[in-house]
Coordinates of C-alpha atoms (C1' of nucleotides) in Angstrom, one line a residue:
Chain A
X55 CA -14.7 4.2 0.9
X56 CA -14.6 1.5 -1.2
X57 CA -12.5 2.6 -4.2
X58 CA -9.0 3.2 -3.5
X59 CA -8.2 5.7 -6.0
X60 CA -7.6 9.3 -4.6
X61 CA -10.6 11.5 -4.7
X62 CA -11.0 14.6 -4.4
X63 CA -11.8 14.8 -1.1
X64 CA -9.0 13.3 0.0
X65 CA -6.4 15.2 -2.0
X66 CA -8.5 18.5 -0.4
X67 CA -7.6 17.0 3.1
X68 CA -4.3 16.3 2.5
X69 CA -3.4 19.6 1.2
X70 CA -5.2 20.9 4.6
X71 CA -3.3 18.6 6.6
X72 CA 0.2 19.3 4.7
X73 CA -0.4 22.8 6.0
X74 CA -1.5 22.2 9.3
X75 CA 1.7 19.9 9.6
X76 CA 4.1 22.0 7.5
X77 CA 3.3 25.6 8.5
X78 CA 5.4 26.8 10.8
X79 CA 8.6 28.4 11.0
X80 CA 10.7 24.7 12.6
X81 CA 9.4 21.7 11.6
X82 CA 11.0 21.8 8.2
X83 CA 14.6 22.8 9.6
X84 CA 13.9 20.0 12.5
X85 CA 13.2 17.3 9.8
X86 CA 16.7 18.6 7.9
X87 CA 18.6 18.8 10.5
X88 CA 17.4 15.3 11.9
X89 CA 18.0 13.9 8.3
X90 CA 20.9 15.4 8.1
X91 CA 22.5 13.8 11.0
X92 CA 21.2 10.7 11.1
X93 CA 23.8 8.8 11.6
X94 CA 25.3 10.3 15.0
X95 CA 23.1 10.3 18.1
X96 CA 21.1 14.2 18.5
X97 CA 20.2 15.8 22.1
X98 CA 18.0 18.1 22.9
X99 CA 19.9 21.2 23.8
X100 CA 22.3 20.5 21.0
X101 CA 19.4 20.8 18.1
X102 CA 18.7 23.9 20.2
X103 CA 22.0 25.4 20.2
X104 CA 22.4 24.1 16.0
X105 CA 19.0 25.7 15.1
X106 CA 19.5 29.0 15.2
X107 CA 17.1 31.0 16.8
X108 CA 14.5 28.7 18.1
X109 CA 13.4 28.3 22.0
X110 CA 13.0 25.6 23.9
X111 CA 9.1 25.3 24.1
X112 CA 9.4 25.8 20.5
X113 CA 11.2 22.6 19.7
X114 CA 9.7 21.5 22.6
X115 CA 6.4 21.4 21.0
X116 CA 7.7 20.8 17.3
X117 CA 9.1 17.6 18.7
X118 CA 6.0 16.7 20.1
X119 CA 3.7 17.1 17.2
X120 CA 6.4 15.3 14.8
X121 CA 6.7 12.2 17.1
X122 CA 2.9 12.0 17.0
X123 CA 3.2 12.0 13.3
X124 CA 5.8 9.1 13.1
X125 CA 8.4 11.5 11.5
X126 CA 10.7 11.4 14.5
X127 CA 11.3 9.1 17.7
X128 CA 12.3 10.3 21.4
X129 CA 14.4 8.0 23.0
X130 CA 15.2 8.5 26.8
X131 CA 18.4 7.8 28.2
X132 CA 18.8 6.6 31.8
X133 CA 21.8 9.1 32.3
X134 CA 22.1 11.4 35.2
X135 CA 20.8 13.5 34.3
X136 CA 18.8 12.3 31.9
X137 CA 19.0 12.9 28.2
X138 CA 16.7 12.5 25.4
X139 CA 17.8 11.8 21.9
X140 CA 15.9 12.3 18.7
X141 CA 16.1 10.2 15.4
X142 CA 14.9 10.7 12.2
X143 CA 12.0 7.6 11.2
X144 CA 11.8 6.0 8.0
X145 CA 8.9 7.6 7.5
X146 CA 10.3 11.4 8.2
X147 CA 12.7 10.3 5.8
X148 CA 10.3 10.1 2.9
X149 CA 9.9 14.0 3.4
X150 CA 13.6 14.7 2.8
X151 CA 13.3 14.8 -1.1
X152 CA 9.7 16.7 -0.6
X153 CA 11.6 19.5 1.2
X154 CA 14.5 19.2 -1.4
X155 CA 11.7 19.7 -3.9
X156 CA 10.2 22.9 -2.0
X157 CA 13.9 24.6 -1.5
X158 CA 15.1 24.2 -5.1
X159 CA 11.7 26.2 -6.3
X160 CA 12.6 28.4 -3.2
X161 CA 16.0 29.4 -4.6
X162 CA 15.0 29.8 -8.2
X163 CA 12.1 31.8 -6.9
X164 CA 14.0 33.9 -5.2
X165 CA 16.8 34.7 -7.0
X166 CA 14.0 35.8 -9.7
X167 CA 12.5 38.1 -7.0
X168 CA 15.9 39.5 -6.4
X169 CA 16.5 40.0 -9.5
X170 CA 13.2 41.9 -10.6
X171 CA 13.7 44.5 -8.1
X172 CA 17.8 45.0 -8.0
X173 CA 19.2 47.1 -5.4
Chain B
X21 CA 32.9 32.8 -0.4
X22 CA 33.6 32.9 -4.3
X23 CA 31.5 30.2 -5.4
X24 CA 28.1 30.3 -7.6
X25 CA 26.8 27.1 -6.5
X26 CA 24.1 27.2 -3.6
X27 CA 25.6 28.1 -0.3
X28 CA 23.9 27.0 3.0
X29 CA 22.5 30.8 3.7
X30 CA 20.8 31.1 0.4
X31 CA 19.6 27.9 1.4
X32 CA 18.3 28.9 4.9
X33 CA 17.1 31.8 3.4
X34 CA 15.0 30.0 0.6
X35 CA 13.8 27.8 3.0
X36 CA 12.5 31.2 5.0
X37 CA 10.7 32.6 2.0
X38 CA 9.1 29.3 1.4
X39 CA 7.7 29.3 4.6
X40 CA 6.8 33.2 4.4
X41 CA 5.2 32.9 1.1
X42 CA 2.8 29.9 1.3
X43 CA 2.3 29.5 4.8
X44 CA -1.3 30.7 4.8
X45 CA -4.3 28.5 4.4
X46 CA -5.3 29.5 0.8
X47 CA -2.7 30.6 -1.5
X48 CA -1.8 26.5 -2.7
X49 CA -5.5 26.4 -3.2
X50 CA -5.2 29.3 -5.2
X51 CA -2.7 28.7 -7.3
X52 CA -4.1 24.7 -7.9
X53 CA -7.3 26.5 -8.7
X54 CA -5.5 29.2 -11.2
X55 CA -3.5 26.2 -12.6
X56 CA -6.2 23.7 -13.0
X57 CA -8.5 27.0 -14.9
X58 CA -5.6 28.3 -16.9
X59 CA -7.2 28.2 -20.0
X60 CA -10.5 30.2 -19.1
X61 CA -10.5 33.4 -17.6
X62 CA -11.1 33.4 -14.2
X63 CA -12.8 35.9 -12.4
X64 CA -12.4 37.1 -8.8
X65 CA -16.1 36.7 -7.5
X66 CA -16.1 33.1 -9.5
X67 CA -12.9 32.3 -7.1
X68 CA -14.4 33.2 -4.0
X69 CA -17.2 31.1 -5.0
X70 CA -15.1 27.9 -5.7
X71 CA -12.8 28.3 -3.0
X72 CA -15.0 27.0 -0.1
X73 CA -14.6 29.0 3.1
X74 CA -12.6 32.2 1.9
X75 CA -13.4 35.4 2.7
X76 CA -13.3 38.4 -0.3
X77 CA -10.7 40.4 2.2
X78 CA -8.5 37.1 2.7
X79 CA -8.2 36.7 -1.4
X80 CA -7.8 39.8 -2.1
X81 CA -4.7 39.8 0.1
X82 CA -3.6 36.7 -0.7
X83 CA -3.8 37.6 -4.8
X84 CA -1.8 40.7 -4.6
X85 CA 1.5 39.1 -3.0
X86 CA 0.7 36.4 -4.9
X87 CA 1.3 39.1 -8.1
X88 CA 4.0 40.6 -6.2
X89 CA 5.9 37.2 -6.7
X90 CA 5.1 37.1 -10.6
X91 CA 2.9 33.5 -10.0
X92 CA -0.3 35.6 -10.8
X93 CA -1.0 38.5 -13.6
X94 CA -4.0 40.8 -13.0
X95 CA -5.9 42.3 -15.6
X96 CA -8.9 44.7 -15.2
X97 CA -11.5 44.7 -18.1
X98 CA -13.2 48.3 -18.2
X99 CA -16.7 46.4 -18.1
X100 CA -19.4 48.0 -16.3
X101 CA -18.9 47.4 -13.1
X102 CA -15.5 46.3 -13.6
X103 CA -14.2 43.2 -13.5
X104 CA -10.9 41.7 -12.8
X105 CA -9.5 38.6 -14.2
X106 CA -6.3 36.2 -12.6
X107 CA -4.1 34.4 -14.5
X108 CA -1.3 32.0 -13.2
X109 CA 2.1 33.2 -14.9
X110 CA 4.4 30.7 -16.5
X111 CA 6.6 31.3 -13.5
X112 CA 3.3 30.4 -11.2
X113 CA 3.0 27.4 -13.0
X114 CA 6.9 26.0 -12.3
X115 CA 4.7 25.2 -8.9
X116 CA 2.6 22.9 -9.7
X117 CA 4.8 20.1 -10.0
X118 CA 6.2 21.4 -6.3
X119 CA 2.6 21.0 -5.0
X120 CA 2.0 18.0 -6.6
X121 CA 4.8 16.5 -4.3
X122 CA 3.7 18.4 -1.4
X123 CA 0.3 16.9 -1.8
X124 CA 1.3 13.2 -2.7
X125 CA 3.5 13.0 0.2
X126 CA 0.4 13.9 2.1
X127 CA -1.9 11.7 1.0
X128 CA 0.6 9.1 2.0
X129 CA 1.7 10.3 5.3
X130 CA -2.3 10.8 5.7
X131 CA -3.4 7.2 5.0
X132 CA -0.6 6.2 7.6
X133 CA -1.3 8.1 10.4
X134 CA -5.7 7.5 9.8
X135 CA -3.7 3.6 9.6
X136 CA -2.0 3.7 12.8
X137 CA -5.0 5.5 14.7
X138 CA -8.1 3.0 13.5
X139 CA -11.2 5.3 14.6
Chain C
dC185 C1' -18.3 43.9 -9.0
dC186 C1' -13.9 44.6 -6.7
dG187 C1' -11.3 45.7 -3.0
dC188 C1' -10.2 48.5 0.9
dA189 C1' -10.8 50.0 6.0
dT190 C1' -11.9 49.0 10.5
dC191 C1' -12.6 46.3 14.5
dC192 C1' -11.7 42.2 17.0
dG193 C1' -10.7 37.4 18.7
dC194 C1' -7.5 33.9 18.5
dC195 C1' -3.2 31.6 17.9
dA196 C1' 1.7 31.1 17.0
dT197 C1' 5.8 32.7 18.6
dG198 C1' 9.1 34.8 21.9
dA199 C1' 11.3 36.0 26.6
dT200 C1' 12.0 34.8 31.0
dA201 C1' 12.0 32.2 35.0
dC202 C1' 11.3 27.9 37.1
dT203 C1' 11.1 22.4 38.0
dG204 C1' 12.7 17.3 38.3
Chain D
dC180 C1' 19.8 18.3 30.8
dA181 C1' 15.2 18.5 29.3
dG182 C1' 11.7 20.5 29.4
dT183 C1' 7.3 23.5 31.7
dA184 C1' 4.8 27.8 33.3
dT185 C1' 3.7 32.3 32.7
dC186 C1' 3.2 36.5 30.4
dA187 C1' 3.5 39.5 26.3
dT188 C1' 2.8 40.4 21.4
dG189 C1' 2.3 40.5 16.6
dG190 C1' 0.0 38.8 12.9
dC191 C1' -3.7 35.9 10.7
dG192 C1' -8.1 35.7 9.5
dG193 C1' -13.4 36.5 10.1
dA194 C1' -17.3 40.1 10.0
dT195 C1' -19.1 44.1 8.4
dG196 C1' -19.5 48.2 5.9
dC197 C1' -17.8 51.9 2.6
dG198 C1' -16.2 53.6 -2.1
dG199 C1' -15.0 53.6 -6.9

DNA sequence: CCGCATCCGCCATGATACTG
DNA sequence: CAGTATCATGGCGGATGCGG
C-alpha cells in the first residue's frame, strides 16, 4: 500500500472488523461502564455484580478480547487473594463518543418505533 | 420518575435495540449500499449481486426488519415476473452519519492494532 | 424474478459446578 | 476473588428446492 488515503478495501474491512468487535450483547456496556468509572479502581466481580445479567465466562471472555484490542488493561494485584482490576485505555476512550453516537440514534429510533405501533 | 429527559433505562434499552437491530453481518452493508444508490432504483437480484457473499434467504430477511423499522420502503412493480425495488427512507438515512462514525473509528482502531502486531 | 420452506452445522450465550 | 470446565440451547446463516 503505498497511498495512504482510505480505500475501499479498507473501509470494507473495517466495517467487518467493527462487527466482529462490536457485535455482541457486553462489550459496549463493558466499554461504558469502564468509561464511566474511570477514575475509581474496578474489580472483577464488581463489574459482574454492576452489569446486570452477565456471567462470569462472559465478561470473562469480553475482557479478554478487549485487552487484546488495547481498549482496556488487566492489572493484577498481589492481594490475598488476588484481585484483578480493569481500566479504561486511552484508546477505548476514543469509542466513548462512537457509542454516544450509536445510543442517541438508538433512542430517537426507538421512540419512533414505539410510537408507530402505540399500545 | 416525572422527567422527559432520557433516563438510564431507556438508555439501556436503546442500547439493547441497537445491538438487536444491526448485529448481523449485512444489514450496515445494506443500508451503506441503499444509501450510497438512493437515487436509482435498486433492485433485489442487483443487491445480492453487489453485496459479495449474501445469500438471497439472508437479504430477504434482513430487508423486511429492516422495513419493519421504517429505514427501507418496498415497492413491487407488476412487471412480468415481478420485480421489487428498495429504497432507504429519510428515517434510514439519519444512519448514515451514525455509520460513518462507526466506520472511521474502525479504520483507526484497525490501523493500530495491524500497527502494534507488524506481520 | 422474488421470496419462502426445510434441513442442518456452527457459534454465541447461559447455567452450574469447580479450581488456585 | 477471579476465573475455568462442562454441558445445554437457541439462533444465525448457508444450501437447496418449491411456488407465485
Amino acid at each position: 500500500m503505498e497511498h495512504t488515503s482510505t480505500d475501499c478495501k479498507e473501509l470494507f474491512l473495517s466495517m467487518q472488523d467493527f462487527g466482529d468487535l462490536w457485535s455482541g450483547k457486553w462489550k459496549i456496556q463493558i466499554i461504558l461502564y469502564l468509561s464511566i468509572n474511570k477514575h475509581k479502581p474496578v474489580f472483577f466481580t464488581q463489574m459482574r455484580n454492576d452489569i446486570i445479567g452477565i456471567s462470569a465466562k462472559m465478561l470473562s471472555k469480553e475482557l479478554k478480547t478487549m485487552e487484546m484490542n488495547q481498549l482496556i488493561t488487566r492489572i493484577v494485584h498481589a492481594t490475598n487473594p488476588v484481585t484483578v482490576e480493569y481500566r479504561i485505555t486511552a484508546h477505548g476512550e476514543t469509542f466513548a463518543p462512537v457509542a454516544q453516537t450509536m445510543i442517541l440514534w438508538s433512542v430517537g429510533h426507538r421512540r419512533l418505533i414505539l410510537n408507530s405501533f402505540p399500545s
